[in-house]
Short mmCIF file of N, CA, C and O in Angstrom, two decimals:
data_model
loop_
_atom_site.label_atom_id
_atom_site.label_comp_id
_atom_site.label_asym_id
_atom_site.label_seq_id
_atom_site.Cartn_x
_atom_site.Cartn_y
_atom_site.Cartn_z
N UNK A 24 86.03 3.55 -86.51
CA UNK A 24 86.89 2.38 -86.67
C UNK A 24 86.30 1.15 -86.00
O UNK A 24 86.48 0.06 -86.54
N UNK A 25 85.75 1.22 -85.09
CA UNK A 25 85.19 0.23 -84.25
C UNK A 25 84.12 -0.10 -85.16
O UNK A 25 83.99 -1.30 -85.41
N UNK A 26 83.13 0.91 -85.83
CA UNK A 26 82.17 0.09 -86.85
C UNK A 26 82.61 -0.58 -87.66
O UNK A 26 82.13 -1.65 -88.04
N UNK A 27 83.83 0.07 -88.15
CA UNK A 27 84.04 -0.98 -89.75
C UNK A 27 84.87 -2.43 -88.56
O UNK A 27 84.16 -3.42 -88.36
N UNK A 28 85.96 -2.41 -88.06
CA UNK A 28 86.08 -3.89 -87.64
C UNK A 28 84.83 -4.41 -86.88
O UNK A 28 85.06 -5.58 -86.57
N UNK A 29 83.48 -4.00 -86.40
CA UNK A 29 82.62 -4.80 -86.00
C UNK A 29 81.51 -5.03 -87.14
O UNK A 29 80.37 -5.30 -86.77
N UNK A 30 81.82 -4.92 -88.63
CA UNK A 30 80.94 -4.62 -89.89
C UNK A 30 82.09 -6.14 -90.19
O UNK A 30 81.56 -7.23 -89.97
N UNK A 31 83.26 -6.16 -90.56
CA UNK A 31 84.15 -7.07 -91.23
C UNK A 31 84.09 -8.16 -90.60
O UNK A 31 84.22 -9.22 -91.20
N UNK A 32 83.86 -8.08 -89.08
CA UNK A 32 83.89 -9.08 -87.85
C UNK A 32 82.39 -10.02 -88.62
O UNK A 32 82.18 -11.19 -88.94
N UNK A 33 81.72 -8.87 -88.63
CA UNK A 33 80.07 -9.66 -89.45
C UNK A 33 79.98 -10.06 -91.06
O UNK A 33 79.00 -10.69 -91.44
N UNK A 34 81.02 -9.70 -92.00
CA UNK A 34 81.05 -10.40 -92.80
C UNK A 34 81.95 -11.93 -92.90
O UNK A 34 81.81 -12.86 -93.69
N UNK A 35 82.83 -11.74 -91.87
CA UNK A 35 83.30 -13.00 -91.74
C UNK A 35 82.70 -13.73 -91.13
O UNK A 35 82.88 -14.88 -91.53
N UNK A 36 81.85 -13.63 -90.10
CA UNK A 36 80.47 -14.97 -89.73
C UNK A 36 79.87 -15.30 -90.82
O UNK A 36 80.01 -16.45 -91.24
N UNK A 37 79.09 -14.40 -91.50
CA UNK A 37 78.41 -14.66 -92.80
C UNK A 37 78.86 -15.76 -92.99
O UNK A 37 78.38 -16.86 -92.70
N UNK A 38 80.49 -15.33 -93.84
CA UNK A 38 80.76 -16.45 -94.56
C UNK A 38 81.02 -17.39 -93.49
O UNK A 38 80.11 -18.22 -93.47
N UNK A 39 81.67 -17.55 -92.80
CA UNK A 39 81.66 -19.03 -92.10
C UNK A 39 80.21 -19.72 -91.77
O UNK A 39 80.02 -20.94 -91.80
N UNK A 40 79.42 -18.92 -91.52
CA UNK A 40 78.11 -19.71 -91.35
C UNK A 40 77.57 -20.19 -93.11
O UNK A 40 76.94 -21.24 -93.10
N UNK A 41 77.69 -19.79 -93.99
CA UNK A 41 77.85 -20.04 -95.49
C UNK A 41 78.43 -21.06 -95.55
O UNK A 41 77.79 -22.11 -95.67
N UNK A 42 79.68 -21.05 -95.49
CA UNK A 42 80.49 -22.05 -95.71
C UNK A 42 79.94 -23.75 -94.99
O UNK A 42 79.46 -24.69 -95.62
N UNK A 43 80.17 -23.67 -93.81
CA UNK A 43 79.23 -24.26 -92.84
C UNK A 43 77.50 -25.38 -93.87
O UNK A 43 77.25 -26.52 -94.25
N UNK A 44 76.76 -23.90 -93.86
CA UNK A 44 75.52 -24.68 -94.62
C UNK A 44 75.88 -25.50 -95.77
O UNK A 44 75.66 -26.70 -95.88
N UNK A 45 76.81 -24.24 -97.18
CA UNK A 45 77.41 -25.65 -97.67
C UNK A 45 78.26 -26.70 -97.65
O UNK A 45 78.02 -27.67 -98.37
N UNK A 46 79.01 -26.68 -97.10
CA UNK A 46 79.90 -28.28 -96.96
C UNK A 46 79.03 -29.07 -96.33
O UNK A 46 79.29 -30.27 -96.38
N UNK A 47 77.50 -28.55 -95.42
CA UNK A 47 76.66 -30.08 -95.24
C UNK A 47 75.52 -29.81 -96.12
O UNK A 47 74.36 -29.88 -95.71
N UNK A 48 75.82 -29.51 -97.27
CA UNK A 48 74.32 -29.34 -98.24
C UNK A 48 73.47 -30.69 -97.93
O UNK A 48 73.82 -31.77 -97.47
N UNK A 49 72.17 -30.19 -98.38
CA UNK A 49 71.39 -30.94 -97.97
C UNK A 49 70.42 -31.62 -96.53
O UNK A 49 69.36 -32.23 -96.41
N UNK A 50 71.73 -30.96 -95.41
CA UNK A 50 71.75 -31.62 -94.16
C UNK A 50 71.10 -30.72 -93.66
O UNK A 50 71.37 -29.62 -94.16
N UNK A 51 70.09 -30.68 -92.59
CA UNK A 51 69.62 -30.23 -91.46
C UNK A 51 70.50 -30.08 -90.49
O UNK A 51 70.90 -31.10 -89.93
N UNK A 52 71.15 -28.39 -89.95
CA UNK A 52 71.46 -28.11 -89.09
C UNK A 52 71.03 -27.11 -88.15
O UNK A 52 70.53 -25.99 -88.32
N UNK A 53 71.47 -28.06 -86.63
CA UNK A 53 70.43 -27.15 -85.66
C UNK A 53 71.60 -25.83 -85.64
O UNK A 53 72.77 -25.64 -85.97
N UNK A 54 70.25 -24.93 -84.91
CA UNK A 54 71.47 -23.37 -84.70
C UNK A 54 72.80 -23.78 -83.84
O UNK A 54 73.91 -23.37 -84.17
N UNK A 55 72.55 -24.67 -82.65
CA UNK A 55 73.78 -24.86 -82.11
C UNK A 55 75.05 -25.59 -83.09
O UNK A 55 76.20 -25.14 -83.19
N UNK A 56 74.62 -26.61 -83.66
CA UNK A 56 75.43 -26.71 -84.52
C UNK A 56 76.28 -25.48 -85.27
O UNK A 56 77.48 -25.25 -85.26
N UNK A 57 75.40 -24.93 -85.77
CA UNK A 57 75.85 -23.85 -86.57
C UNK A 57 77.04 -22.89 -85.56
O UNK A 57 78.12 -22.40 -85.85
N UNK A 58 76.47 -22.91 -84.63
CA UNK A 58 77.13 -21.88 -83.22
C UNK A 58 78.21 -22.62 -82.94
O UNK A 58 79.25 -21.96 -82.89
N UNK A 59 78.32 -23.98 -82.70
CA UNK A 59 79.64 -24.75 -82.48
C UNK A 59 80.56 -24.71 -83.30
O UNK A 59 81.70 -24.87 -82.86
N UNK A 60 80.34 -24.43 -85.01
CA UNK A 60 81.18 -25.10 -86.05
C UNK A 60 81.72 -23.29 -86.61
O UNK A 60 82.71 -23.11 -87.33
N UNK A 61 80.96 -22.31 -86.18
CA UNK A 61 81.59 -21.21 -86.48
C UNK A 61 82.28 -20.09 -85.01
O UNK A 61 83.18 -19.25 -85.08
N UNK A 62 81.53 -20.46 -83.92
CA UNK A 62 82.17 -19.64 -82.67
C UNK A 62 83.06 -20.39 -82.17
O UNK A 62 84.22 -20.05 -81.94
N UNK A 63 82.52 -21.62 -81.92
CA UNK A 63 83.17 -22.62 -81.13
C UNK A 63 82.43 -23.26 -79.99
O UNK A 63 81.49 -22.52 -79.71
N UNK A 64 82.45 -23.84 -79.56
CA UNK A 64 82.01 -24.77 -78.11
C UNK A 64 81.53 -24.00 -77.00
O UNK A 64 80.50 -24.34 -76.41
N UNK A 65 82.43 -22.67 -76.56
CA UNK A 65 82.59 -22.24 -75.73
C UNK A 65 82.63 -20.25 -75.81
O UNK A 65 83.44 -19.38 -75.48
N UNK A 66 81.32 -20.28 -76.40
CA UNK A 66 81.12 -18.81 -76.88
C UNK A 66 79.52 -18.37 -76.23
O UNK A 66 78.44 -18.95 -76.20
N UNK A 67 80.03 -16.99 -75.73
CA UNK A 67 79.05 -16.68 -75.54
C UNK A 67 77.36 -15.82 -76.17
O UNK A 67 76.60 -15.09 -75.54
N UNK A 68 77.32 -16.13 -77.06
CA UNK A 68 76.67 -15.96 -78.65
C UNK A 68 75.05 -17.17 -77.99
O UNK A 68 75.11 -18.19 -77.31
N UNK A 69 73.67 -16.37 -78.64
CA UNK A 69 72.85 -16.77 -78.47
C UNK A 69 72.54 -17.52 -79.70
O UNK A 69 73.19 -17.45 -80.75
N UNK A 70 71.57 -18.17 -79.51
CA UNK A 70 71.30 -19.10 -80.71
C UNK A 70 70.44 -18.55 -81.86
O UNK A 70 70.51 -18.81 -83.07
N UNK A 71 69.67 -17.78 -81.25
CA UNK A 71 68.53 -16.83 -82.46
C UNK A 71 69.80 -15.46 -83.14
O UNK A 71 69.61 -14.58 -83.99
N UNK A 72 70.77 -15.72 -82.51
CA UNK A 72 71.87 -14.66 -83.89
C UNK A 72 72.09 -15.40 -85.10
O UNK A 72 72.24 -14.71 -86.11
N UNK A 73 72.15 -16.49 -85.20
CA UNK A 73 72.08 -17.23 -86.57
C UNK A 73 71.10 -17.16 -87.39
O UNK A 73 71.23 -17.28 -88.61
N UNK A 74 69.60 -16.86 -86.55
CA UNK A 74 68.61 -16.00 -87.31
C UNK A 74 68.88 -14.65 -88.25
O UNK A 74 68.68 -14.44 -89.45
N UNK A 75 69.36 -13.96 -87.34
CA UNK A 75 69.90 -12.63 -88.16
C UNK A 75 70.82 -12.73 -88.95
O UNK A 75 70.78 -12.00 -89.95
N UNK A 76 71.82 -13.56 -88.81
CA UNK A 76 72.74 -13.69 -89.83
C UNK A 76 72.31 -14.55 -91.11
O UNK A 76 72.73 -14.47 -92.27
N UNK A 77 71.51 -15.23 -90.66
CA UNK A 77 71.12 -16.10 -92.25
C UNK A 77 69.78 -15.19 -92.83
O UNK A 77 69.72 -15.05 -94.06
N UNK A 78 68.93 -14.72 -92.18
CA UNK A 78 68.16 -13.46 -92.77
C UNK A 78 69.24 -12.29 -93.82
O UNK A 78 68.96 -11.88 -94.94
N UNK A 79 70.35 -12.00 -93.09
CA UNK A 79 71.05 -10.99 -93.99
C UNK A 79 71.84 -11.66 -94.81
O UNK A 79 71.97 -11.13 -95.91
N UNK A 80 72.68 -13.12 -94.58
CA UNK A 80 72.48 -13.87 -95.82
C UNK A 80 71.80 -14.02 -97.09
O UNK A 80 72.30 -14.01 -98.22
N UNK A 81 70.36 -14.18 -96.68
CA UNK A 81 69.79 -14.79 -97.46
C UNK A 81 69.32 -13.58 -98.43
O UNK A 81 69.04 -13.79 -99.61
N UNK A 82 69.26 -11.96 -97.67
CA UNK A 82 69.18 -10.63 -98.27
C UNK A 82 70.14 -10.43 -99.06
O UNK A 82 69.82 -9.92 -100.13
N UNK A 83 71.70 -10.77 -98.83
CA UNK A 83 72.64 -10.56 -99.66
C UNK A 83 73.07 -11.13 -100.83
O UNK A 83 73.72 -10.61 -101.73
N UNK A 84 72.52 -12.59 -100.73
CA UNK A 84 72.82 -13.26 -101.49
C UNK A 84 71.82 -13.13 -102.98
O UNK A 84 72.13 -13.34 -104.15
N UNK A 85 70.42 -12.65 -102.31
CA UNK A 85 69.54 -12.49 -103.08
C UNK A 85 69.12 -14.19 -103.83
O UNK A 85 68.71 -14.40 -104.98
N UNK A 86 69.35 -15.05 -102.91
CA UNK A 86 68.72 -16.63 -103.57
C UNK A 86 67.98 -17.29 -102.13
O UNK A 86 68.30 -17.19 -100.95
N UNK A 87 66.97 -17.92 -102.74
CA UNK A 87 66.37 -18.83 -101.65
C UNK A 87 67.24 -20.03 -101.76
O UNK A 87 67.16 -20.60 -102.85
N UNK A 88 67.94 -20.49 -101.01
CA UNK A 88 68.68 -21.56 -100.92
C UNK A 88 69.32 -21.75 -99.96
O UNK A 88 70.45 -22.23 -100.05
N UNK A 89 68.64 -21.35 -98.52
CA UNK A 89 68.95 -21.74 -97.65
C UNK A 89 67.48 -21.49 -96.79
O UNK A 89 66.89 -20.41 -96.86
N UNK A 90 67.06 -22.43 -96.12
CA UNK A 90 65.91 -23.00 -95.79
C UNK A 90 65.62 -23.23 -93.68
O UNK A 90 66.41 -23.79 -92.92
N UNK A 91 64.85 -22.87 -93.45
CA UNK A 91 64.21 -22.89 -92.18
C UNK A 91 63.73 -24.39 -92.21
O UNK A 91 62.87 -24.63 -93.06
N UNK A 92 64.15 -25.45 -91.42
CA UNK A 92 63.31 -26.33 -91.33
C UNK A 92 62.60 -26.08 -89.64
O UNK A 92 63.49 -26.12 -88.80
N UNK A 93 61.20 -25.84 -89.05
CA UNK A 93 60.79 -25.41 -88.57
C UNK A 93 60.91 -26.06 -86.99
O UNK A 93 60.42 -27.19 -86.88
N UNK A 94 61.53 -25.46 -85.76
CA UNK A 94 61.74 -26.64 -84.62
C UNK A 94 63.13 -27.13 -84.97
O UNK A 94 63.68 -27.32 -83.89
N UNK A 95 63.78 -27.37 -85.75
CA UNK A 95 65.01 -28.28 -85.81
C UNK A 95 66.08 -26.88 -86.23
O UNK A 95 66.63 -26.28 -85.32
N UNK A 96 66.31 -26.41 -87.83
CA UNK A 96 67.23 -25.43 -88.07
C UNK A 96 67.38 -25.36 -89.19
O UNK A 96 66.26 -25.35 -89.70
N UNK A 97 68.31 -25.27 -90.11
CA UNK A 97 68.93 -24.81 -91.13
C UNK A 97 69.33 -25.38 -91.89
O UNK A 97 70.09 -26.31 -91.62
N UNK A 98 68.95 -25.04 -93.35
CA UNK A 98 69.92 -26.19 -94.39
C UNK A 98 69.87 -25.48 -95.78
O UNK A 98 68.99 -24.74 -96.22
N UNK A 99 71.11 -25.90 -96.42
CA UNK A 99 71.01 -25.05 -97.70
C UNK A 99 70.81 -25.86 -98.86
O UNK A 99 71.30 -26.99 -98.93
N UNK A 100 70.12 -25.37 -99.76
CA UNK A 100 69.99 -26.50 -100.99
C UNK A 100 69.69 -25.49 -101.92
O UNK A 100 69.04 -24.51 -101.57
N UNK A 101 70.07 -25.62 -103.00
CA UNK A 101 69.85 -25.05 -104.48
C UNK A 101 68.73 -24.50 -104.59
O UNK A 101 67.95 -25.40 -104.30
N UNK A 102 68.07 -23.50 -104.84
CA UNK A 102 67.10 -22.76 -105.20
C UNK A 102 67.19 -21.41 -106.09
O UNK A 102 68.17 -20.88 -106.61
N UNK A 103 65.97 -21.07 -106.09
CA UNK A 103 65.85 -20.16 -107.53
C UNK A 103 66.25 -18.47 -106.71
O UNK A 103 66.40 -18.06 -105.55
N UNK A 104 66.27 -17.97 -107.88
CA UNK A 104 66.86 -16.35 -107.29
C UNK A 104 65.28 -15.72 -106.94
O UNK A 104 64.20 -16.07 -107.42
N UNK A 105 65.58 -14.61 -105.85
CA UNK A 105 64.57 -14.00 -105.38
C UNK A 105 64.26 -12.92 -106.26
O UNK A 105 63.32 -12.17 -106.01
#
């Protein structure tokens, strides 16, 4: 039981970090950003977990359309299927 609510706990970041990339399509966001607008301000969550979560994003979704800008962070834009 503890796996599946800590499995559901991780599909609901997904999507909020999803959600997140798109409502600023286009935009460059740093991981903290990302960490502020889905944990909150005041969480204790590292910044390279948004790595893993947009890696299994980007596995689930099966589309390149969300992008590493290298030093800065994250941004989603339209791209082709993997």
């Amino acid at each position: 039981s503890t796996l599946l609510a800590s499995s559901a706990a991780s599909d609901v970041y997904k999507r909020q970090i999803l959600k997140v990339l798109i409502d600023n399509k286009g935009l460059v966001l740093s991981r903290n950003q990302i960490l502020d607008e889905v944990w909150g301000y005041d969480c204790d969550v590292i910044d390279r977990t948004i790595d893993a979560y947009i890696r299994n994003i980007r596995k689930k979704l099966r589309l390149d359309c969300i992008t590493m800008v290298k030093g800065i962070g994250y941004k989603f834009e339209m791209g082709q299927a993997i």
